[in-house]
Amino acid sequence: IAIKRSQVARRLALASQLCPTWIQSCMFALDGVLPSEAVIQAYLDFLAEQISQGVQLQGVLLYGLARPSLQIEAPRLSAAPAEWMQALQARIVALGLVVKLSL
């Protein structure tokens, strides 16, 4: 099911009004390729947009693959390097959000 960005933003804003809300973000490589800079920038832009619109986020729970996946795509998935995850954490923190990083 495809969900539009506007729907996600609307639901996120509502959730944040009702209870403390954290964004869960799992990052990994697919076929050995990490998310592109364009994808990461779109993710950061979305977070920045929510902040600028007054959405009260508690922060981001940023994590990678800590154990083997049980999904059918598991052989194609691999963990992102710790340095890459820490660099992404710093970029999210620069937006003004708390980030809890689990490697």
Coordinates of N, CA, C and O in Angstrom, one line a residue:
I1 N 0.8 -1.2 0.0 CA 0.0 0.0 0.0 C 0.9 1.2 0.0 O 1.8 1.4 0.9
A2 N 0.7 2.1 -0.9 CA 1.5 3.4 -1.0 C 0.8 4.4 -0.1 O -0.4 4.7 -0.3
I3 N 1.6 5.0 0.7 CA 1.1 6.1 1.6 C 1.8 7.4 1.1 O 3.0 7.4 1.0
K4 N 1.0 8.4 0.9 CA 1.5 9.7 0.5 C 2.2 10.4 1.6 O 1.9 10.2 2.8
R5 N 3.3 11.1 1.3 CA 4.0 11.9 2.3 C 3.1 12.8 3.1 O 3.3 12.9 4.3
S6 N 2.1 13.4 2.4 CA 1.2 14.3 3.2 C 0.4 13.5 4.2 O 0.1 14.0 5.3
Q7 N 0.0 12.3 3.9 CA -0.7 11.4 4.8 C 0.2 11.1 6.0 O -0.3 11.1 7.2
V8 N 1.4 10.8 5.8 CA 2.4 10.5 6.9 C 2.5 11.7 7.8 O 2.5 11.6 9.0
A9 N 2.7 12.9 7.1 CA 2.9 14.1 7.9 C 1.6 14.4 8.8 O 1.8 14.8 9.9
R10 N 0.5 14.2 8.2 CA -0.8 14.5 8.9 C -0.9 13.6 10.1 O -1.3 14.0 11.2
R11 N -0.6 12.3 9.9 CA -0.8 11.3 11.0 C 0.3 11.5 12.0 O 0.0 11.4 13.2
L12 N 1.5 11.9 11.6 CA 2.5 12.2 12.6 C 2.2 13.4 13.5 O 2.4 13.4 14.7
A13 N 1.6 14.4 12.8 CA 1.2 15.6 13.6 C 0.2 15.3 14.6 O 0.2 15.7 15.8
L14 N -0.8 14.5 14.2 CA -1.9 14.1 15.1 C -1.3 13.2 16.3 O -1.6 13.5 17.4
A15 N -0.5 12.3 15.9 CA 0.1 11.4 17.0 C 0.9 12.2 18.0 O 0.8 12.0 19.2
S16 N 1.6 13.2 17.5 CA 2.5 14.0 18.4 C 1.6 14.9 19.3 O 2.1 15.3 20.4
Q17 N 0.4 15.2 18.9 CA -0.5 16.0 19.7 C -1.1 15.1 20.8 O -1.5 15.6 21.9
L18 N -1.2 13.8 20.6 CA -1.9 12.9 21.5 C -0.9 12.3 22.5 O -1.4 11.9 23.6
C19 N 0.3 12.1 22.1 CA 1.3 11.4 23.0 C 2.7 11.7 22.6 O 2.9 12.1 21.5
P20 N 3.7 11.5 23.5 CA 5.1 11.7 23.1 C 5.4 10.8 21.9 O 5.1 9.6 21.9
T21 N 6.0 11.3 20.9 CA 6.2 10.6 19.6 C 7.6 10.7 19.2 O 8.3 11.7 19.1
W22 N 8.2 9.5 18.9 CA 9.5 9.3 18.4 C 9.4 8.7 17.0 O 8.5 7.9 16.7
I23 N 10.3 9.1 16.2 CA 10.4 8.6 14.8 C 11.4 7.4 14.8 O 12.5 7.5 15.2
Q24 N 10.9 6.2 14.5 CA 11.8 5.0 14.4 C 12.3 5.0 13.0 O 11.6 5.0 12.0
S25 N 13.6 4.8 12.9 CA 14.3 4.8 11.6 C 15.3 3.7 11.6 O 16.4 3.8 12.3
C26 N 15.1 2.7 10.8 CA 16.0 1.6 10.6 C 16.8 1.8 9.3 O 16.2 2.0 8.2
M27 N 18.1 1.9 9.4 CA 19.0 2.1 8.2 C 19.8 0.8 8.0 O 20.4 0.3 8.9
F28 N 20.0 0.5 6.7 CA 20.7 -0.7 6.4 C 21.1 -0.6 4.9 O 20.6 0.2 4.2
A29 N 22.0 -1.5 4.5 CA 22.4 -1.6 3.1 C 21.5 -2.7 2.4 O 21.2 -3.7 3.0
L30 N 21.1 -2.4 1.2 CA 20.4 -3.4 0.4 C 21.3 -3.8 -0.8 O 21.8 -2.9 -1.5
D31 N 21.7 -5.0 -0.9 CA 22.6 -5.5 -1.9 C 23.9 -4.8 -1.8 O 24.6 -4.4 -2.8
G32 N 24.3 -4.4 -0.6 CA 25.6 -3.8 -0.3 C 25.6 -2.3 -0.6 O 26.6 -1.6 -0.4
V33 N 24.4 -1.7 -0.9 CA 24.3 -0.3 -1.2 C 23.5 0.4 -0.1 O 22.4 0.1 0.2
L34 N 24.2 1.4 0.5 CA 23.5 2.2 1.6 C 22.5 3.2 0.9 O 22.6 3.4 -0.3
P35 N 21.6 3.7 1.7 CA 20.6 4.7 1.1 C 21.4 5.8 0.4 O 22.4 6.3 1.0
S36 N 21.0 6.3 -0.7 CA 21.6 7.3 -1.5 C 21.6 8.7 -0.7 O 20.7 8.9 0.2
E37 N 22.4 9.6 -1.1 CA 22.4 10.9 -0.5 C 21.0 11.6 -0.7 O 20.5 12.3 0.1
A38 N 20.5 11.3 -1.9 CA 19.1 11.9 -2.2 C 18.1 11.4 -1.3 O 17.2 12.1 -0.8
V39 N 18.1 10.1 -1.0 CA 17.1 9.5 0.0 C 17.3 10.1 1.4 O 16.4 10.4 2.1
I40 N 18.6 10.1 1.8 CA 18.9 10.7 3.1 C 18.5 12.1 3.2 O 17.9 12.5 4.2
Q41 N 18.7 12.9 2.2 CA 18.4 14.3 2.2 C 16.9 14.5 2.3 O 16.3 15.3 3.0
A42 N 16.1 13.6 1.5 CA 14.7 13.7 1.6 C 14.2 13.4 3.0 O 13.2 14.0 3.5
Y43 N 14.8 12.4 3.7 CA 14.4 12.0 5.0 C 14.7 13.2 6.0 O 13.8 13.6 6.8
L44 N 15.9 13.8 5.8 CA 16.2 15.0 6.7 C 15.3 16.2 6.4 O 14.8 16.9 7.3
D45 N 14.9 16.4 5.1 CA 14.0 17.5 4.8 C 12.7 17.2 5.4 O 12.0 18.2 5.8
F46 N 12.2 16.0 5.4 CA 10.9 15.7 6.0 C 10.9 16.0 7.5 O 10.0 16.6 8.0
L47 N 12.0 15.6 8.2 CA 12.1 15.9 9.6 C 12.1 17.4 9.8 O 11.4 17.9 10.7
A48 N 12.9 18.1 9.1 CA 13.0 19.6 9.2 C 11.6 20.2 8.9 O 11.3 21.2 9.6
E49 N 10.9 19.7 8.0 CA 9.6 20.3 7.6 C 8.6 20.1 8.8 O 7.9 21.0 9.2
Q50 N 8.7 18.9 9.5 CA 7.8 18.7 10.6 C 8.1 19.6 11.8 O 7.3 20.2 12.4
I51 N 9.4 19.8 12.0 CA 9.9 20.7 13.1 C 9.4 22.1 12.8 O 8.8 22.8 13.6
S52 N 9.5 22.6 11.5 CA 9.2 23.9 11.2 C 7.6 24.1 11.2 O 7.2 25.3 11.4
Q53 N 6.9 23.1 11.1 CA 5.4 23.2 11.2 C 4.9 23.0 12.6 O 3.7 22.9 12.9
G54 N 5.9 22.9 13.6 CA 5.5 22.8 15.0 C 5.1 21.4 15.5 O 4.6 21.3 16.6
V55 N 5.4 20.4 14.7 CA 5.2 19.0 15.2 C 6.1 18.8 16.3 O 7.3 18.9 16.2
Q56 N 5.6 18.4 17.5 CA 6.4 18.2 18.7 C 6.9 16.7 18.7 O 6.3 15.9 19.3
L57 N 8.1 16.5 18.1 CA 8.7 15.2 18.2 C 9.6 15.1 19.4 O 10.3 16.1 19.7
Q58 N 9.6 13.9 20.0 CA 10.5 13.7 21.1 C 11.9 13.5 20.6 O 12.9 13.8 21.3
G59 N 12.0 12.9 19.4 CA 13.3 12.6 18.8 C 13.2 11.5 17.8 O 12.2 11.1 17.4
V60 N 14.4 10.9 17.5 CA 14.5 9.8 16.5 C 15.2 8.6 17.2 O 16.2 8.8 17.8
L61 N 14.6 7.5 17.0 CA 15.2 6.2 17.4 C 15.9 5.7 16.2 O 15.2 5.2 15.3
L62 N 17.2 5.8 16.0 CA 17.9 5.4 14.9 C 18.6 4.1 15.1 O 19.4 4.0 16.1
Y63 N 18.4 3.1 14.3 CA 19.0 1.8 14.6 C 19.3 1.1 13.2 O 18.8 1.5 12.2
G64 N 20.1 0.1 13.3 CA 20.5 -0.7 12.2 C 20.1 -2.1 12.4 O 19.3 -2.5 13.3
L65 N 20.7 -3.0 11.7 CA 20.4 -4.4 11.8 C 21.3 -5.0 12.9 O 22.5 -5.1 12.8
A66 N 20.6 -5.4 14.0 CA 21.4 -5.9 15.1 C 21.4 -7.5 15.1 O 22.2 -8.1 15.8
R67 N 20.5 -8.1 14.4 CA 20.5 -9.5 14.3 C 20.0 -9.9 12.9 O 19.4 -9.0 12.2
P68 N 20.2 -11.1 12.5 CA 19.7 -11.5 11.2 C 18.2 -11.3 11.0 O 17.4 -11.6 11.9
S69 N 17.8 -10.8 9.9 CA 16.4 -10.5 9.6 C 15.7 -11.8 9.2 O 16.3 -12.8 8.7
L70 N 14.4 -11.9 9.5 CA 13.6 -13.0 9.2 C 12.8 -12.8 7.9 O 12.0 -13.6 7.5
Q71 N 13.0 -11.6 7.3 CA 12.3 -11.3 6.0 C 12.9 -12.1 4.9 O 14.1 -12.5 4.9
I72 N 12.1 -12.3 3.9 CA 12.6 -13.1 2.7 C 13.7 -12.4 2.0 O 14.6 -13.1 1.4
E73 N 13.9 -11.1 2.2 CA 15.0 -10.3 1.6 C 16.2 -10.4 2.4 O 17.2 -9.8 2.1
A74 N 16.2 -11.1 3.5 CA 17.4 -11.1 4.5 C 18.7 -11.3 3.8 O 19.7 -10.6 4.2
P75 N 18.9 -12.2 2.9 CA 20.2 -12.3 2.3 C 20.7 -11.1 1.6 O 21.9 -10.9 1.3
R76 N 19.8 -10.2 1.2 CA 20.2 -8.9 0.5 C 20.5 -7.8 1.5 O 21.0 -6.7 1.1
L77 N 20.2 -8.0 2.8 CA 20.4 -6.9 3.8 C 21.7 -7.0 4.5 O 22.1 -8.1 4.9
S78 N 22.3 -5.9 4.8 CA 23.5 -5.9 5.7 C 23.5 -4.6 6.5 O 22.8 -3.6 6.2
A79 N 24.2 -4.6 7.6 CA 24.2 -3.5 8.5 C 25.0 -2.3 7.9 O 26.0 -2.5 7.2
A80 N 24.6 -1.1 8.2 CA 25.3 0.1 7.8 C 26.5 0.2 8.7 O 26.4 -0.1 9.9
P81 N 27.6 0.7 8.2 CA 28.8 0.9 9.1 C 28.5 1.9 10.2 O 27.7 2.8 10.1
A82 N 29.1 1.6 11.4 CA 28.9 2.5 12.6 C 29.2 3.9 12.3 O 28.5 4.8 12.7
E83 N 30.3 4.2 11.5 CA 30.7 5.6 11.2 C 29.6 6.2 10.4 O 29.3 7.4 10.6
W84 N 29.0 5.5 9.4 CA 27.9 6.1 8.6 C 26.7 6.4 9.5 O 26.1 7.5 9.3
M85 N 26.4 5.5 10.4 CA 25.2 5.7 11.3 C 25.5 6.9 12.2 O 24.6 7.7 12.4
Q86 N 26.7 7.0 12.7 CA 27.0 8.2 13.6 C 27.0 9.5 12.8 O 26.6 10.5 13.4
A87 N 27.4 9.5 11.6 CA 27.3 10.7 10.7 C 25.9 11.1 10.5 O 25.5 12.3 10.6
L88 N 25.0 10.1 10.3 CA 23.6 10.4 10.1 C 23.0 10.9 11.4 O 22.2 11.9 11.4
Q89 N 23.4 10.3 12.5 CA 22.9 10.8 13.8 C 23.3 12.3 14.0 O 22.4 13.1 14.4
A90 N 24.5 12.7 13.6 CA 24.9 14.1 13.8 C 24.1 15.0 12.9 O 23.8 16.1 13.3
R91 N 23.7 14.5 11.7 CA 22.9 15.3 10.8 C 21.5 15.6 11.4 O 20.9 16.6 11.2
I92 N 21.0 14.5 12.0 CA 19.7 14.6 12.6 C 19.7 15.6 13.8 O 18.9 16.4 14.0
V93 N 20.7 15.4 14.6 CA 20.9 16.2 15.8 C 21.0 17.7 15.4 O 20.5 18.6 16.1
A94 N 21.7 18.0 14.3 CA 21.8 19.3 13.8 C 20.5 20.0 13.5 O 20.4 21.2 13.4
L95 N 19.5 19.2 13.3 CA 18.1 19.7 13.0 C 17.5 20.1 14.3 O 16.4 20.8 14.3
G96 N 18.1 19.7 15.5 CA 17.5 20.1 16.8 C 16.8 18.9 17.4 O 16.1 19.1 18.4
L97 N 17.0 17.7 16.9 CA 16.3 16.6 17.5 C 17.2 15.7 18.4 O 18.4 15.6 18.1
V98 N 16.7 15.1 19.4 CA 17.4 14.1 20.2 C 17.5 12.8 19.3 O 16.5 12.5 18.7
V99 N 18.6 12.2 19.3 CA 18.7 10.9 18.6 C 19.3 9.8 19.5 O 20.3 10.0 20.1
K100 N 18.6 8.7 19.6 CA 19.0 7.6 20.4 C 19.5 6.6 19.3 O 18.7 6.0 18.5
L101 N 20.8 6.3 19.2 CA 21.4 5.5 18.2 C 21.7 4.1 18.8 O 22.3 4.0 19.9
S102 N 21.2 3.1 18.1 CA 21.5 1.7 18.5 C 22.2 1.0 17.3 O 21.6 1.0 16.2
L103 N 23.4 0.5 17.5 CA 24.1 -0.1 16.4 C 24.0 -1.6 16.5 O 23.8 -2.2 17.5

